[in-house]
Coordinates of N, CA, C and O in Angstrom, one line a residue:
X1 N 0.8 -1.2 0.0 CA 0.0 0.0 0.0 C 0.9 1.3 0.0 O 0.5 2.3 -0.5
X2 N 2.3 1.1 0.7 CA 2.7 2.5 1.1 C 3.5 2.9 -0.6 O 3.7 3.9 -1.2
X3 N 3.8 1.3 -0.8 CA 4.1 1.6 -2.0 C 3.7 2.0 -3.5 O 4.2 2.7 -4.4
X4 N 2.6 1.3 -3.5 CA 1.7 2.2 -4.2 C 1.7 3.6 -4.3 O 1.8 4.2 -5.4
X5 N 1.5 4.3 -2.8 CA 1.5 5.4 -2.8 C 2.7 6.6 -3.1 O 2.7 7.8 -3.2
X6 N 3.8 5.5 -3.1 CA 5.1 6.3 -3.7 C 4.8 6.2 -4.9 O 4.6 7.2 -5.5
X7 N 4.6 5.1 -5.5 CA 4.6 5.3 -7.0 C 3.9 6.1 -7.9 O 4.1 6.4 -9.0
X8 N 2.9 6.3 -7.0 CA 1.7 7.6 -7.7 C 2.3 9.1 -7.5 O 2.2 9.9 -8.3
X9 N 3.0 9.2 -6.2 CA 3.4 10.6 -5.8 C 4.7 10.9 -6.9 O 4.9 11.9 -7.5
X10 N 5.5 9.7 -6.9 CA 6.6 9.9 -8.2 C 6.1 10.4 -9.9 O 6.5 11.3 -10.6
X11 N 4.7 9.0 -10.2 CA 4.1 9.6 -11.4 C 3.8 11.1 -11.5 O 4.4 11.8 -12.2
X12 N 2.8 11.5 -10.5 CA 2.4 12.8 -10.5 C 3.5 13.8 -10.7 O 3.3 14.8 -11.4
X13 N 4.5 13.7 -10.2 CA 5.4 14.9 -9.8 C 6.1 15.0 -11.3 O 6.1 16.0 -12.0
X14 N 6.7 13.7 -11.7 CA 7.0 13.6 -13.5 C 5.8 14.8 -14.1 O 6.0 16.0 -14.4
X15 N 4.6 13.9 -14.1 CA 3.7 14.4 -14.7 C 3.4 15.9 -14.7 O 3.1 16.5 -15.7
X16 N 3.4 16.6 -13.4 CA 4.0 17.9 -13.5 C 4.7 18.6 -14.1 O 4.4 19.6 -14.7
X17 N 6.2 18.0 -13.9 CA 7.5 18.3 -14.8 C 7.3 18.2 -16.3 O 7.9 19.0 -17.1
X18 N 6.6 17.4 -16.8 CA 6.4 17.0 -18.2 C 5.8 18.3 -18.5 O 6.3 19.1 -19.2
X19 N 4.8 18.4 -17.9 CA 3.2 19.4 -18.3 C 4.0 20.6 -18.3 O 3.9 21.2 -19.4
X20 N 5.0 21.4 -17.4 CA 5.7 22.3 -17.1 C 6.6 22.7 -18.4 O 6.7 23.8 -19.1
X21 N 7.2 21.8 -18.5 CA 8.6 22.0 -19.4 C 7.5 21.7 -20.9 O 8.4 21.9 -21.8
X22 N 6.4 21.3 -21.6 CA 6.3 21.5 -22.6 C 5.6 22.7 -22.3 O 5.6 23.2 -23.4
X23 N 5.0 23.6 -21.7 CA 4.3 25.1 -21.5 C 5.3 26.1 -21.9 O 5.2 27.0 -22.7
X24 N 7.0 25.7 -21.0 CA 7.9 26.4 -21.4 C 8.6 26.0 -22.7 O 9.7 26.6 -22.8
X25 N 8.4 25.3 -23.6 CA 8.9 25.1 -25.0 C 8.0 25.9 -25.8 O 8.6 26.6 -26.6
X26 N 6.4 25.9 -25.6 CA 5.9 26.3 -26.5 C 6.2 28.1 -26.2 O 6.0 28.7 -27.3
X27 N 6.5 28.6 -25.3 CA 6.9 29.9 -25.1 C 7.8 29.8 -25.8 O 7.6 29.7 -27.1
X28 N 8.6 29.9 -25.3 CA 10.3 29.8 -26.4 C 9.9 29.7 -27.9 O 10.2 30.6 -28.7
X29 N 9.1 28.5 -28.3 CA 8.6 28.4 -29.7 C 7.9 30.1 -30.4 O 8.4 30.8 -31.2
X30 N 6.7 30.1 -29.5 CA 6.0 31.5 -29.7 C 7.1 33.0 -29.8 O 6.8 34.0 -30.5
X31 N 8.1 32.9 -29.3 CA 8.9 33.8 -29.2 C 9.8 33.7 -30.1 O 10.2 34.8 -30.3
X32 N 10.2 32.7 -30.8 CA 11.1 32.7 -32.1 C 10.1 32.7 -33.3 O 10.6 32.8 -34.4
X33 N 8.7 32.7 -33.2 CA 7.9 32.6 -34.5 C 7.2 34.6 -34.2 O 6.7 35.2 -35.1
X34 N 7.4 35.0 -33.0 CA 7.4 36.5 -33.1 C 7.8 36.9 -33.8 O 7.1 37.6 -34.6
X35 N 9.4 36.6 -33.8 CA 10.5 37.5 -33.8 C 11.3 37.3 -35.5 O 12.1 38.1 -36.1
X36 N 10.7 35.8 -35.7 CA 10.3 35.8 -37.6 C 9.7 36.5 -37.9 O 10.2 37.4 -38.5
X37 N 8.3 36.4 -37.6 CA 7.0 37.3 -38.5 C 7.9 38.3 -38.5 O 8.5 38.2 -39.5
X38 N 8.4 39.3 -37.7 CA 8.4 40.4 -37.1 C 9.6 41.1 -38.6 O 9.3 41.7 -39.6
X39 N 10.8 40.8 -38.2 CA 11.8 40.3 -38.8 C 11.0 40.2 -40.7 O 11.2 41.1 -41.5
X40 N 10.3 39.3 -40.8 CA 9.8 39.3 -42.4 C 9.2 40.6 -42.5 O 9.5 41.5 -43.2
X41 N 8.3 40.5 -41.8 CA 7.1 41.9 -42.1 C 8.2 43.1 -42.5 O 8.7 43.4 -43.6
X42 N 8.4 43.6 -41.5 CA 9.7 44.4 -41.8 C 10.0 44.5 -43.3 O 9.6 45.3 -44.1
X43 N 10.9 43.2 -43.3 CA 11.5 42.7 -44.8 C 10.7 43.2 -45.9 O 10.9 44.2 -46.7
X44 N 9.5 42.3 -45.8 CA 8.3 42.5 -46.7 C 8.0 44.1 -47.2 O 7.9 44.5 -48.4
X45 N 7.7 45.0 -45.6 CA 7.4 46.4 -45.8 C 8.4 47.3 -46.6 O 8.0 48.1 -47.5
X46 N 10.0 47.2 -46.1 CA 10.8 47.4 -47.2 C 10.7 47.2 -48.8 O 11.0 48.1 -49.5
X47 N 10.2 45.8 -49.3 CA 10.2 45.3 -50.3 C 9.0 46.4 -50.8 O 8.8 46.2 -52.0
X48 N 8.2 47.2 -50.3 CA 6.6 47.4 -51.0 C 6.1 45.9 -51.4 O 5.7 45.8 -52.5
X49 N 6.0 44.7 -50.6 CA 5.2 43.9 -50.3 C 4.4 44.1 -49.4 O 4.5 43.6 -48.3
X50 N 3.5 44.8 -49.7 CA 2.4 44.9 -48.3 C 1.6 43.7 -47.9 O 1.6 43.3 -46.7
X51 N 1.2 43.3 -48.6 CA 0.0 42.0 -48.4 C 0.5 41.4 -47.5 O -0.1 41.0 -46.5
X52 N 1.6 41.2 -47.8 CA 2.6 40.1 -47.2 C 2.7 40.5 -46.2 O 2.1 39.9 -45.3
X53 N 3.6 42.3 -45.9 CA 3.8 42.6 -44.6 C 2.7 42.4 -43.7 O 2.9 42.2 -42.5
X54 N 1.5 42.6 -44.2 CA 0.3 42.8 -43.4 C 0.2 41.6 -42.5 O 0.1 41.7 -41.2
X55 N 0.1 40.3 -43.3 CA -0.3 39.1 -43.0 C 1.1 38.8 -41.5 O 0.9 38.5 -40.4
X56 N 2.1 39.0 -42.1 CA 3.5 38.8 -40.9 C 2.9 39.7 -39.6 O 2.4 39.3 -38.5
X57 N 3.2 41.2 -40.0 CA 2.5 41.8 -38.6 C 1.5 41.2 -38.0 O 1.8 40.7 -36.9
X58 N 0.2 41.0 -38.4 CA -0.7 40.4 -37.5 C -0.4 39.1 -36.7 O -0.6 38.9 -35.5
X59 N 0.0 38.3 -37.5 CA 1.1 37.0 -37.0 C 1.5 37.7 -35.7 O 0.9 37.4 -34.6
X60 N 2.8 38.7 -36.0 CA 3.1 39.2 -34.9 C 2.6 39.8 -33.8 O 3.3 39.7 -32.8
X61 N 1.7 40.3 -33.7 CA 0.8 41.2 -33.3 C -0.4 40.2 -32.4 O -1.0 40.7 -31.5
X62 N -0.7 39.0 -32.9 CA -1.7 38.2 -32.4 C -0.7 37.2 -31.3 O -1.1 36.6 -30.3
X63 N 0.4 37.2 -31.7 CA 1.7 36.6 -30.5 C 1.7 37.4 -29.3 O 1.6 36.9 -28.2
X64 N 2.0 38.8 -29.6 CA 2.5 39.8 -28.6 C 2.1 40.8 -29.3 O 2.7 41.5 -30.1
X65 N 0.5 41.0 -28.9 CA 0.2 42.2 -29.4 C 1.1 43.7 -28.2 O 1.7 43.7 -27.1
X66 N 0.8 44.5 -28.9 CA 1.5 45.8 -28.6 C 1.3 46.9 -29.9 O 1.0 46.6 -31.0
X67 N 1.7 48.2 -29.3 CA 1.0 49.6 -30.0 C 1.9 49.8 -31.3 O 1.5 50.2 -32.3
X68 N 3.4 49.5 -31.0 CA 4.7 49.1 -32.0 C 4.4 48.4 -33.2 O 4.6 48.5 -34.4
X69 N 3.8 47.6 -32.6 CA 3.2 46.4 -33.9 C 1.8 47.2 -34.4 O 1.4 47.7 -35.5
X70 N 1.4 47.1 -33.7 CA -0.3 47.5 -34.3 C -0.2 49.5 -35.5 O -0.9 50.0 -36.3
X71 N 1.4 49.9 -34.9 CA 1.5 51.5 -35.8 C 2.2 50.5 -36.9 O 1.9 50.9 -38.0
X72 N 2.9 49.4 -36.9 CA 3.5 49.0 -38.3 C 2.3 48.4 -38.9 O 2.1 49.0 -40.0
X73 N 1.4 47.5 -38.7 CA 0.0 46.6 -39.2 C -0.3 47.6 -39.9 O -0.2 47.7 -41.1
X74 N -0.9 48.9 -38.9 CA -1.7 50.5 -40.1 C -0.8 50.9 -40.9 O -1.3 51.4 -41.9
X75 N 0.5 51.0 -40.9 CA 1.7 51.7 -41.7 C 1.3 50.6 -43.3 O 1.0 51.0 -44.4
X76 N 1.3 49.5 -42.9 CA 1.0 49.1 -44.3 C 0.0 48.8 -44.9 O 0.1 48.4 -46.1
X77 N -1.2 48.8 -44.3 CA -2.3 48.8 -44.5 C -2.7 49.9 -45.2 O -3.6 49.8 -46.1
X78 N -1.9 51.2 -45.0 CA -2.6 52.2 -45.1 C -1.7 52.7 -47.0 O -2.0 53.5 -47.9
X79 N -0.4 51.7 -46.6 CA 0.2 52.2 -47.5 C -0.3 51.0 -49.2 O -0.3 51.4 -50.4
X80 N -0.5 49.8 -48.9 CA -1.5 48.6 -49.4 C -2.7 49.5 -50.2 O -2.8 49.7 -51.4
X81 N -3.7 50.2 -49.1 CA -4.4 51.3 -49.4 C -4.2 52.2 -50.6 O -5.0 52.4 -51.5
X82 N -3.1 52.6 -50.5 CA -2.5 53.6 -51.3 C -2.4 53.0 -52.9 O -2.9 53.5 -53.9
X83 N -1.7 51.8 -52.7 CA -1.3 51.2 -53.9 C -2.9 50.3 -54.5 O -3.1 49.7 -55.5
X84 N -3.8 50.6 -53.5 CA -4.9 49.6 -54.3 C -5.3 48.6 -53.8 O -6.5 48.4 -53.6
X85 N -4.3 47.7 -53.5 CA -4.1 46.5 -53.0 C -5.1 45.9 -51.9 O -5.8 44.9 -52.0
X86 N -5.0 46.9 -50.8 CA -6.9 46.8 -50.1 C -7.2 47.6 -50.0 O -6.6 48.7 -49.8
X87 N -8.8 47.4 -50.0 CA -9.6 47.9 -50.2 C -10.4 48.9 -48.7 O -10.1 48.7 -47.5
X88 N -11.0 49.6 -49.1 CA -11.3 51.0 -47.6 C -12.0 50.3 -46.7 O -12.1 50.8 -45.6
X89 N -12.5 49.4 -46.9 CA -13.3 48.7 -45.8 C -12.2 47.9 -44.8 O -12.2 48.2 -43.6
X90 N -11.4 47.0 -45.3 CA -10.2 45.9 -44.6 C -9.0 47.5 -43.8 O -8.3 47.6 -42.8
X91 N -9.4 48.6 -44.8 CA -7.8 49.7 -43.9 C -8.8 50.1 -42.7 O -8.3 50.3 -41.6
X92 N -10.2 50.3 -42.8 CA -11.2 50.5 -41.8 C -10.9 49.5 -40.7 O -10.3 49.5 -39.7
X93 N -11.5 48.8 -41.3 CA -11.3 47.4 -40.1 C -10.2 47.7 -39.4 O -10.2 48.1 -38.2
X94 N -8.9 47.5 -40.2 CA -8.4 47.5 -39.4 C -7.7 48.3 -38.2 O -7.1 47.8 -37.3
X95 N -7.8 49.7 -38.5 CA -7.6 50.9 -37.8 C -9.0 50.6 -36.5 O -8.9 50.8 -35.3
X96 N -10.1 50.1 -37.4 CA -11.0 49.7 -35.6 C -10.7 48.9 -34.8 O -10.7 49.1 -33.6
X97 N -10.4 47.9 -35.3 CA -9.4 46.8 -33.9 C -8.5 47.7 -33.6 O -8.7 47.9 -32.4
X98 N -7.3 48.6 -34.2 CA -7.0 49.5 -33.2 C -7.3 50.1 -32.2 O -6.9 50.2 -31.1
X99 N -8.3 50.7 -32.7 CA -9.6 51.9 -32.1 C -10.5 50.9 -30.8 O -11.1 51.4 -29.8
X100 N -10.6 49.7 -30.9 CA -11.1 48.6 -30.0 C -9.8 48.4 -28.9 O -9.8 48.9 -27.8
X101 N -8.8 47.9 -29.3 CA -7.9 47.3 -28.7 C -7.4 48.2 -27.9 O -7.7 48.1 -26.7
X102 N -6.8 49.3 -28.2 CA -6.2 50.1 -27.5 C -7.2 51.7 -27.3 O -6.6 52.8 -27.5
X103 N -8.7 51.6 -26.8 CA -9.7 52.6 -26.9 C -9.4 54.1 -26.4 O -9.8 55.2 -26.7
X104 N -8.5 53.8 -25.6 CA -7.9 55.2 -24.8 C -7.0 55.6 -25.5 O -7.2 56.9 -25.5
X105 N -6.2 55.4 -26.3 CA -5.4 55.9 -27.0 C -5.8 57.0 -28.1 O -6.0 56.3 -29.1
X106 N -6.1 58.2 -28.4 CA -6.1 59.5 -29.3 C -5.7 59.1 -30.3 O -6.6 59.1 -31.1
X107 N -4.6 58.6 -30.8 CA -4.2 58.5 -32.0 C -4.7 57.5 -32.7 O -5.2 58.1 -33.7
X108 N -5.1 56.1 -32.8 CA -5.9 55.7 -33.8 C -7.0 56.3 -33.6 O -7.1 56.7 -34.8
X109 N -8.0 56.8 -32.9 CA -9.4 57.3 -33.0 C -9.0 58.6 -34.1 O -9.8 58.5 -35.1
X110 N -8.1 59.9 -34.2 CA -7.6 60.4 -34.6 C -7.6 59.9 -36.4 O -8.2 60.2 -37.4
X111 N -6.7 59.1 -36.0 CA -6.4 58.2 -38.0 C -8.1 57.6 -38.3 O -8.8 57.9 -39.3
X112 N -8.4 57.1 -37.7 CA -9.6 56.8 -37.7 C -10.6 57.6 -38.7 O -10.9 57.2 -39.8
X113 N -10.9 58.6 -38.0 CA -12.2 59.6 -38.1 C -10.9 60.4 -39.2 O -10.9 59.7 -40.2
X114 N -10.6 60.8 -39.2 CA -9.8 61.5 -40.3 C -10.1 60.5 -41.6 O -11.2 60.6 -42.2
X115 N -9.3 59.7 -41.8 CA -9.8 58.8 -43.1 C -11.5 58.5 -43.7 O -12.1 58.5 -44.8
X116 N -12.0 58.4 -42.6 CA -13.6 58.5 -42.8 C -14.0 59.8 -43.1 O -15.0 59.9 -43.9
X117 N -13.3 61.3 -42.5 CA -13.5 62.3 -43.3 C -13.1 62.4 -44.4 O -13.8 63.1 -45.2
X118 N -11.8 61.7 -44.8 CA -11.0 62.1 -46.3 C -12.0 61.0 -47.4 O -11.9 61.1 -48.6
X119 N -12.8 60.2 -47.0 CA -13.4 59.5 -48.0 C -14.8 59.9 -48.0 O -15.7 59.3 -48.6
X120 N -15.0 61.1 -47.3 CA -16.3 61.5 -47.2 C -17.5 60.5 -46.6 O -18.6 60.2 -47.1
X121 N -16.6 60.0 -45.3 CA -17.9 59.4 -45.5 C -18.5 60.0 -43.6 O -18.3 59.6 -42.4
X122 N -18.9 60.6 -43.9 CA -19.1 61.8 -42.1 C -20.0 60.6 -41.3 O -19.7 60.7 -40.1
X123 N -21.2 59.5 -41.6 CA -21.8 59.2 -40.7 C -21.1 58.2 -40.0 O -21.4 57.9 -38.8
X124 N -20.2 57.6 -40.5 CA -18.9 56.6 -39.9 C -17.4 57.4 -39.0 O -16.6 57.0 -38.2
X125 N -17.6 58.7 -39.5 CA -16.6 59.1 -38.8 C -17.5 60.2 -37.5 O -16.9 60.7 -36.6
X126 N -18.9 60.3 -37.7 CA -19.4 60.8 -36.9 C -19.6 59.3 -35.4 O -19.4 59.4 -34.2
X127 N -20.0 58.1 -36.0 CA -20.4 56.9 -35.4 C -18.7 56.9 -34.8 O -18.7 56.6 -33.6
X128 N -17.7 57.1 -35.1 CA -16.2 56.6 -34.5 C -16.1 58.2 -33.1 O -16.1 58.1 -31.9
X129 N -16.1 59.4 -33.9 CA -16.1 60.3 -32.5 C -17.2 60.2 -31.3 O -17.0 60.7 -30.1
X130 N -18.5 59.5 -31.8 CA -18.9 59.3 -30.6 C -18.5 58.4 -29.9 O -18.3 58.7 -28.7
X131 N -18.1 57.2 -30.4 CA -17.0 56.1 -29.5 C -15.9 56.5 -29.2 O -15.5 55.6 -28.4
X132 N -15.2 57.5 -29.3 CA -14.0 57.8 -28.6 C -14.6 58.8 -27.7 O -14.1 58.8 -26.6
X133 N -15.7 59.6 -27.8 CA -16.1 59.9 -26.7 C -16.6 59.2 -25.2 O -16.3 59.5 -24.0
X134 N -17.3 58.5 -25.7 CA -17.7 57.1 -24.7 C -16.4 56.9 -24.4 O -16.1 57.4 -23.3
X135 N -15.6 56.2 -25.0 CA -14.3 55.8 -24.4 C -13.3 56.9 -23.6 O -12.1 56.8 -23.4
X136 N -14.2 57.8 -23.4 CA -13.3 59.2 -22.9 C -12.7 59.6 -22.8 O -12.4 60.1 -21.7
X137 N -12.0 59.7 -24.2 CA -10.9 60.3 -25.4 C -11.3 61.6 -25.3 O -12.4 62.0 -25.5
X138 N -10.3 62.2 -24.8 CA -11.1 63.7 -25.0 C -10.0 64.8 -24.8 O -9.3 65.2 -23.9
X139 N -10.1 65.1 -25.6 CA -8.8 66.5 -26.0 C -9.4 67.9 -26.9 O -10.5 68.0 -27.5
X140 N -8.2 68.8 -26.7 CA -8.5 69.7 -27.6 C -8.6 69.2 -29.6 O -9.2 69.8 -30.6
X141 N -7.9 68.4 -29.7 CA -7.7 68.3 -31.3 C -9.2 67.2 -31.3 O -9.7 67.0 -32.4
X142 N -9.8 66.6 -30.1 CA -10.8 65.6 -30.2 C -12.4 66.0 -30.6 O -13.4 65.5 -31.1
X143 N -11.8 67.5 -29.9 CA -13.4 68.3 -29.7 C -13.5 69.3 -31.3 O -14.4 69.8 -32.0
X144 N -12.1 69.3 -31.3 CA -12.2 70.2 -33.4 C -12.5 68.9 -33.9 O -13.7 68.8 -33.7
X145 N -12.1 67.9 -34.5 CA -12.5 66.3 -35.3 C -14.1 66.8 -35.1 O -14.6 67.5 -36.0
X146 N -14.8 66.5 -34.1 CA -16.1 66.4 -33.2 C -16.5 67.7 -34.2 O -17.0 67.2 -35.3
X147 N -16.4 69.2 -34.0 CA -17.3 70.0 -34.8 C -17.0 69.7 -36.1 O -18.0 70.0 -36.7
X148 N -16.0 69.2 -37.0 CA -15.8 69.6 -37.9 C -16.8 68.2 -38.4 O -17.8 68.5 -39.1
X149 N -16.4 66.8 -38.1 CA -17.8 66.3 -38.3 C -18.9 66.7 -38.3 O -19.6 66.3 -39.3
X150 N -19.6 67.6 -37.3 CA -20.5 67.9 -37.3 C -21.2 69.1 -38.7 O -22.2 69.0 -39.3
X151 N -20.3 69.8 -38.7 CA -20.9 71.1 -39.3 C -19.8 70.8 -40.8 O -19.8 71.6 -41.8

């Protein structure tokens, strides 16, 4: 019986160690597949590959999201944008998971409502200043965006 009971306390404690040390591989793993995406996107953005970069950043960005990554994601999105490549709804999108993810932050709400003014389209950039209001964004450059939608 007592032995029994060593032998289960020995399994368990393996079994622990096992469970432990593959949690800490797949870390390590996630952290070299960062630091690729990261590393390509880059590469890519250099090349005027956007598509490409786009697809790496997010990669990156869904590992270890952060504001670094999320201004490179819009940097090519916006520049993708430029060349055609995508289309105003996907550079929308994705400036609003900005505008979601990081809600306090002025500057995407800012890029935001700006682009929806430069495409004319005021009831989408009016629907984004009231969300950064709710989200209670609120500055002097927030409250000019605010009238100039308006009027």
């Amino acid at each position: 019986m007592k032995k029994n009971r060593i032998i289960l306390s020995v399994f368990l404690i393996a079994l622990i160690v096992i469970g432990w040390g593959s949690f800490g591989m797949n870390k390590v793993e996630a952290k070299g597949d960062y630091s690729k995406s990261l590393k390509e996107a880059d590469s890519y953005f250099k090349q005027e590959l956007y598509q490409k970069a786009i697809i790496e950043y997010e990669t990156a960005f869904n590992t270890k999201p952060s504001k670094k990554i999320m201004d490179k994601l819009l940097d090519a999105y916006s520049k993708s944008y430029e060349d055609g490549t995508s289309t105003q709804n996907e550079y929308a999108e994705a400036m609003e998971k900005a505008c979601t993810k990081y809600e306090k932050s002025e500057k995407y709400w800012k890029r935001l409502i700006k682009f929806y003014m430069k495409n004319v389209d005021y009831n989408s950039a009016y629907s984004a200043v009231q969300k950064a209001m709710r989200a209670d964004v609120t500055s002097e450059k927030m409250n000019q965006l605010y009238n100039e939608v308006l009027y």
